[in-house]
Tab-separated table of C-alpha atoms and ligand atoms in Angstrom:
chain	number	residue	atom	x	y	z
A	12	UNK	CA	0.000	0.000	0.000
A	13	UNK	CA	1.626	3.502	-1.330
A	14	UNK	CA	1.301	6.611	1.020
A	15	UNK	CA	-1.561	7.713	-1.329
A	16	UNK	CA	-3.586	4.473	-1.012
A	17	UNK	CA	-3.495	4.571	2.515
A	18	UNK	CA	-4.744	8.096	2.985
A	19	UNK	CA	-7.232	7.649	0.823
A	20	UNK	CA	-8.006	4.381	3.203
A	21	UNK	CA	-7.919	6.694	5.994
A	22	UNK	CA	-10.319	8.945	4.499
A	23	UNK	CA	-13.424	6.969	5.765
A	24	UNK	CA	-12.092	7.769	9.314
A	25	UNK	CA	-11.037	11.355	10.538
A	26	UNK	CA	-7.839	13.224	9.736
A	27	UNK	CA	-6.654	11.854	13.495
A	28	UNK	CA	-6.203	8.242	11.436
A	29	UNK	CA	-2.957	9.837	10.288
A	30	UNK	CA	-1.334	9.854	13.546
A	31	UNK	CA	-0.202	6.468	12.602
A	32	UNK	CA	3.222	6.423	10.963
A	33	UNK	CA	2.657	6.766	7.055
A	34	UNK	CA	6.305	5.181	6.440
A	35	UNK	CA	5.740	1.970	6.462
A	36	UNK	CA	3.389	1.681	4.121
A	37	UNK	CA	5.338	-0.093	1.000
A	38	UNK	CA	5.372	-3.411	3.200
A	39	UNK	CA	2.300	-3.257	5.143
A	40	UNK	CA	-0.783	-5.228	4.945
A	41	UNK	CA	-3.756	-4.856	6.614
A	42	UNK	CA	-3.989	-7.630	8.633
A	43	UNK	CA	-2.310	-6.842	11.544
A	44	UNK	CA	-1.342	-9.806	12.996
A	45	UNK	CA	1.060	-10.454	9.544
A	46	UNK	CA	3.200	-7.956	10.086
A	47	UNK	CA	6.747	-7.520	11.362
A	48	UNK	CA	8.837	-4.366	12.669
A	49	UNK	CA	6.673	-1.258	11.913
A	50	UNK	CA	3.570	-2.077	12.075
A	51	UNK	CA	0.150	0.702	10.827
A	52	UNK	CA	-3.201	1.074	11.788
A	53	UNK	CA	-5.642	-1.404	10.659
A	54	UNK	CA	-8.111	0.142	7.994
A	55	UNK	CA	-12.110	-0.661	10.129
A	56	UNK	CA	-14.039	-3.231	7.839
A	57	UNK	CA	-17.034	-1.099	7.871
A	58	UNK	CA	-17.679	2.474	8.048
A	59	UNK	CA	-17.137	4.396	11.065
A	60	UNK	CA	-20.823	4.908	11.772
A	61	UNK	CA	-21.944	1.580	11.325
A	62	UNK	CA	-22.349	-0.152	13.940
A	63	UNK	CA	-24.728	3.186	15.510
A	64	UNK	CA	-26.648	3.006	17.477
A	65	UNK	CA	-24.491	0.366	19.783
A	66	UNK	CA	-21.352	1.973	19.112
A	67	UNK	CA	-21.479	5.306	18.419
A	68	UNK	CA	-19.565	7.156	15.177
A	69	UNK	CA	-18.023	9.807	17.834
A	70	UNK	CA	-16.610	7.027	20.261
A	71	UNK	CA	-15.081	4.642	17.141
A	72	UNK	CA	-13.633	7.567	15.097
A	73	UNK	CA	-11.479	8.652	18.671
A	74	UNK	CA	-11.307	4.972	19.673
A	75	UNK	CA	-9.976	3.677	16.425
A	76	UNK	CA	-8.418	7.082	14.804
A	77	UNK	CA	-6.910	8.048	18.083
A	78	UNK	CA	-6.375	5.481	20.845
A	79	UNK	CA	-5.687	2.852	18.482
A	80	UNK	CA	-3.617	4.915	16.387
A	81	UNK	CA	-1.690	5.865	19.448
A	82	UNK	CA	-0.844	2.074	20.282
A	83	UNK	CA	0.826	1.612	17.202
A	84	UNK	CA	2.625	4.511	17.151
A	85	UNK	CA	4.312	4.127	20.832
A	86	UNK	CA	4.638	0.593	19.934
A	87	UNK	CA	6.744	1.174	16.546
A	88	UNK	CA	9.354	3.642	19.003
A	89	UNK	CA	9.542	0.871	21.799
A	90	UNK	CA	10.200	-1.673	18.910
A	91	UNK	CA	13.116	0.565	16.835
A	92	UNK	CA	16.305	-0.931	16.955
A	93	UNK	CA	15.681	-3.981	19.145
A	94	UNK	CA	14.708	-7.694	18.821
A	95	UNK	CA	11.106	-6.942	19.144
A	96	UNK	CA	10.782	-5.401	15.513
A	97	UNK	CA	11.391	-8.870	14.295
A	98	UNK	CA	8.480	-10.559	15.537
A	99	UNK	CA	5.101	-10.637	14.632
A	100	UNK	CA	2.778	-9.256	17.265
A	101	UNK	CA	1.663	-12.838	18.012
A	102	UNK	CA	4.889	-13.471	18.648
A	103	UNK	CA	5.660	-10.472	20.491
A	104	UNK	CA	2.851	-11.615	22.854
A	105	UNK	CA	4.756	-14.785	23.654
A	106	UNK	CA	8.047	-12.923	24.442
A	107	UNK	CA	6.824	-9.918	26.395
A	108	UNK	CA	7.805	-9.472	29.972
A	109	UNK	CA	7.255	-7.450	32.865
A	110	UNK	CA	10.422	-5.617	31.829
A	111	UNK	CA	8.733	-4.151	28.885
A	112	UNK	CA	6.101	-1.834	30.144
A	113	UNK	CA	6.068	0.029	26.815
A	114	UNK	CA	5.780	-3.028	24.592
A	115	UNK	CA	3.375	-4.749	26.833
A	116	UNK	CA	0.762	-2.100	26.906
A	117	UNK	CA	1.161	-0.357	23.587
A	118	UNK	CA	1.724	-3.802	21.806
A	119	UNK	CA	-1.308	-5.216	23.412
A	120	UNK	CA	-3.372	-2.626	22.498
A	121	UNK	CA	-2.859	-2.517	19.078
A	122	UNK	CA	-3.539	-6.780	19.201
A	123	UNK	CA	-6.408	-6.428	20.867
A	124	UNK	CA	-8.063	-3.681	19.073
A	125	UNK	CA	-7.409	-5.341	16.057
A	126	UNK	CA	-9.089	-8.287	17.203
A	127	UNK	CA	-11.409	-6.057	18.344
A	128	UNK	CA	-12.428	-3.799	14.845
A	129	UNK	CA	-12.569	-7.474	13.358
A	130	UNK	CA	-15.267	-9.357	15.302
A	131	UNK	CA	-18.068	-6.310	14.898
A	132	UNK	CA	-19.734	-5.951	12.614
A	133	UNK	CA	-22.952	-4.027	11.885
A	134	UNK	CA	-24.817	-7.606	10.764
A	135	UNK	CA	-25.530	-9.004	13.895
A	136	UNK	CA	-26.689	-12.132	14.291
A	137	UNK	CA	-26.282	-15.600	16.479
A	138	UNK	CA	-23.464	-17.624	16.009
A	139	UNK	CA	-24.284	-20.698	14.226
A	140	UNK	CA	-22.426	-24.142	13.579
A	141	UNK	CA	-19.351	-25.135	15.277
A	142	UNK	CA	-19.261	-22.597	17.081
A	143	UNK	CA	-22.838	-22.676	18.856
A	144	UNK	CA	-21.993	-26.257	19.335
A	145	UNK	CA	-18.745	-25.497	21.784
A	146	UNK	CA	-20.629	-22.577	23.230
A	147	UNK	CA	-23.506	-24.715	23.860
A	148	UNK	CA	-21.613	-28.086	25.324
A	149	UNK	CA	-19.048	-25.530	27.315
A	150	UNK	CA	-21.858	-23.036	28.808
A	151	UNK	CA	-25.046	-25.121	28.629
A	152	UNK	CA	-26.324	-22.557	26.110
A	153	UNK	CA	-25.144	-19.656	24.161
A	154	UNK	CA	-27.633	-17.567	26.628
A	155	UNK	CA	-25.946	-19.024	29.544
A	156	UNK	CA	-22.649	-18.351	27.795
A	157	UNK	CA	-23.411	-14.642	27.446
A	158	UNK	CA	-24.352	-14.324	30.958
A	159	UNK	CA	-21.481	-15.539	32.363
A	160	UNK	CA	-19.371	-13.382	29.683
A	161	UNK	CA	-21.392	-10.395	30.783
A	162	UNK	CA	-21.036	-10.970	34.634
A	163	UNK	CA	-17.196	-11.002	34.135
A	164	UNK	CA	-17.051	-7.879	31.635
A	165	UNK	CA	-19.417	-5.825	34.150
A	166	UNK	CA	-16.810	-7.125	37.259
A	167	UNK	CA	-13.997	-5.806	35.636
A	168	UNK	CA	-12.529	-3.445	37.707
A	169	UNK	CA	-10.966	-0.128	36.274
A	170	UNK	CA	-9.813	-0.550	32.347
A	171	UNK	CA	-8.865	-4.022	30.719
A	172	UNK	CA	-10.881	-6.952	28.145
A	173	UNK	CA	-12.980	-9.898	28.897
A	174	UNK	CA	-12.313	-12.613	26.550
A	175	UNK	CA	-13.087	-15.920	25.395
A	176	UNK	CA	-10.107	-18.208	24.251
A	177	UNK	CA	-9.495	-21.570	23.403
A	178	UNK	CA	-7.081	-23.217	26.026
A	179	UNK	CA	-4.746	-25.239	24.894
A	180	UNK	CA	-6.681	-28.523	25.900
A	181	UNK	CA	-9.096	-27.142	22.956
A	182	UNK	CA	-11.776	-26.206	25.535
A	183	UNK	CA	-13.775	-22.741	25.593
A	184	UNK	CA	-13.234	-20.353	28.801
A	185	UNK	CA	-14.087	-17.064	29.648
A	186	UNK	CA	-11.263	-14.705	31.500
A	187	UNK	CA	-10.376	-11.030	31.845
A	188	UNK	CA	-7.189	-9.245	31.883
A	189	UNK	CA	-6.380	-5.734	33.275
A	190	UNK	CA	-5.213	-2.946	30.864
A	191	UNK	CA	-4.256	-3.883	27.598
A	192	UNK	CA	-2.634	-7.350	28.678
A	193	UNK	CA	-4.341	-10.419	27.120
A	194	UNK	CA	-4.302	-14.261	27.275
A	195	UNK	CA	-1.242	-14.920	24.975
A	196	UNK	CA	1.305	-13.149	26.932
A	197	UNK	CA	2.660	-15.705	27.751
A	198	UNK	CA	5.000	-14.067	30.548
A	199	UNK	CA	2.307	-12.135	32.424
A	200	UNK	CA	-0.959	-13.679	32.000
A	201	UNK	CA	-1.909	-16.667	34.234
A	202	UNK	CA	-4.760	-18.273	32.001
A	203	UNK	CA	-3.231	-18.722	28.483
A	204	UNK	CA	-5.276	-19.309	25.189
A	205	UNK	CA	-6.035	-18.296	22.181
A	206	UNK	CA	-8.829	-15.352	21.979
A	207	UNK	CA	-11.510	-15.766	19.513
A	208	UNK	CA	-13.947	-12.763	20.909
A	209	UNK	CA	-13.122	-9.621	23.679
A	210	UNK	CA	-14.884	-7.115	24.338
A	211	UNK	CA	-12.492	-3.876	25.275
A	212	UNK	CA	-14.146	-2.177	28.596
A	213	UNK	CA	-12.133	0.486	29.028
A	214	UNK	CA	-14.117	3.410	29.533
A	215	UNK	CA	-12.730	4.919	26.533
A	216	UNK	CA	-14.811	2.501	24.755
A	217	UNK	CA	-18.014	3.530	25.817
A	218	UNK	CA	-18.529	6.960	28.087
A	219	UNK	CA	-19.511	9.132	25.303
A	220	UNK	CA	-22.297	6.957	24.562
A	221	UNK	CA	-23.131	4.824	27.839
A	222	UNK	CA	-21.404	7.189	30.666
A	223	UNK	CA	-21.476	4.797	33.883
A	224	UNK	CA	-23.480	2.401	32.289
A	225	UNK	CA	-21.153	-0.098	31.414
A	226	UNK	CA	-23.976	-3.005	31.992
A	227	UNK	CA	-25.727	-1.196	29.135
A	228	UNK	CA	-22.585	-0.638	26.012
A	229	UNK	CA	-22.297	-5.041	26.812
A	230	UNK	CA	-25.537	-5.655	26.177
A	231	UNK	CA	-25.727	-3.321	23.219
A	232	UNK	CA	-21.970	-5.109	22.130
A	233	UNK	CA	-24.181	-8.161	21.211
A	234	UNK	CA	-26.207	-6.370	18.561
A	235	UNK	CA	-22.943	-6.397	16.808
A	236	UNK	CA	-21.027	-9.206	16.693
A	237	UNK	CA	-19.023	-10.429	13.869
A	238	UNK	CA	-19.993	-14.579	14.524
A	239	UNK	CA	-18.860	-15.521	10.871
A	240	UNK	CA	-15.544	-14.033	12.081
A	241	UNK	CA	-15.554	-15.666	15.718
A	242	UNK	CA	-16.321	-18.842	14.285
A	243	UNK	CA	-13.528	-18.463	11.629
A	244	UNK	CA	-10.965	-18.005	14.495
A	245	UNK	CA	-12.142	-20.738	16.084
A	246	UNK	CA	-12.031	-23.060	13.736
A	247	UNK	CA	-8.318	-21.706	13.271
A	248	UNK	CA	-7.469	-21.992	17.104
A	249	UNK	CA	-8.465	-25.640	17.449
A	250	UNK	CA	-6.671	-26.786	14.646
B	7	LIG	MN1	-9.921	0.541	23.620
């Protein structure tokens, strides 16, 4: 992607998109998780007002063009000039310590935001298949799995994600991590997986919109989820 492409990318989003470093642009791709050493902000897979009225077009143009864009930023100066810029962020994740406070936090926010941007989606839906399967065997139902995901997003205390991984015995759990930690760092994170859905509840995410009513943002986060994209990475984690 030239320097024009991706501003013209960026257009759908506000000018604040171009915080992120333009100069890496002849390598990048827009999957995040591919690339290595300077890494950009990931394009959103729908417009910036599309998933109103859950999430609002204010809240995901500073949440994506700003906080996001921020992460990667502060992440490509902790990453110059050491082994870090020649991982993937994956496998950044596994390396991490508590050493790095600058890679940790600004590395796993631009991970988890780009899981994040990827599994919403203005569609909606239930998630079908496989997936409702796991959900259904692991939770007794996909209801029952959404209370017990909502109970631990609402008990979340201060900023951080609820998630739901894969372990590595293949089974579905629910956990939450503080910040902008998550389950595949390795170093820092007790209950390791693979995360297929999170829901960011950092109030960044939500106060425009929702104010103190967290309870209220999860329950509208359900109106738009990206299932077809959930089940995709499950299918990938289990394999
Ligand atoms: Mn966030």
């Amino acid at each position: 992607m030239d320097k024009r492409t991706f501003i013209k990318a960026g257009g759908l989003l506000t000018v604040a998109t171009l915080v992120a470093p333009l100069t890496a642009c002849s390598t990048s791709k827009a999957v995040a998780s591919a690339q290595k050493g300077e890494f950009t902000l990931p394009v959103l897979p729908y417009a910036v007002d599309a998933l109103e009225p859950n999430m609002d077009k204010m809240t995901m143009e500073i949440h994506h063009g700003k906080h996001h864009a921020t992460y990667v930023q502060r992440l490509n100066e902790a990453i110059k000039g050491n082994a870090f810029a020649e991982m993937t962020l994956e496998e950044m994740m596994g390396k991490i310590t508590d050493k790095e406070g600058a890679i940790r936090n600004n590395g796993g926010g631009h991970y988890n935001h780009s899981l994040f941007w990827s599994i919403l989606s203005p569609k909606g839906g239930a998630p079908t298949g496989k997936l409702a399967e796991a959900l259904g065997s692991t939770f007794g139902s996909v209801d029952k799995f959404k209370t017990t995901f909502n109970d631990s997003a609402k008990t979340v205390f201060g900023s951080g994600w609820t998630w739901l991984c894969v372990g590595k015995d293949k089974k579905l759990f629910i956990s939450t991590t503080p910040n902008q930690d998550n389950p595949l760092m390795t170093n820092i994170v007790k209950q390791l997986g693979t995360p297929i859905l999170g829901l960011d509840v950092w109030e960044h995410a939500y106060y425009l919109k929702y104010q103190n009513k967290r309870a209220d943002y999860i329950t509208a986060f359900w109106n738009v989820v990206n299932w077809e994209e959930v089940s995709k990475r499950l299918v990938s984690a289990m394999s």
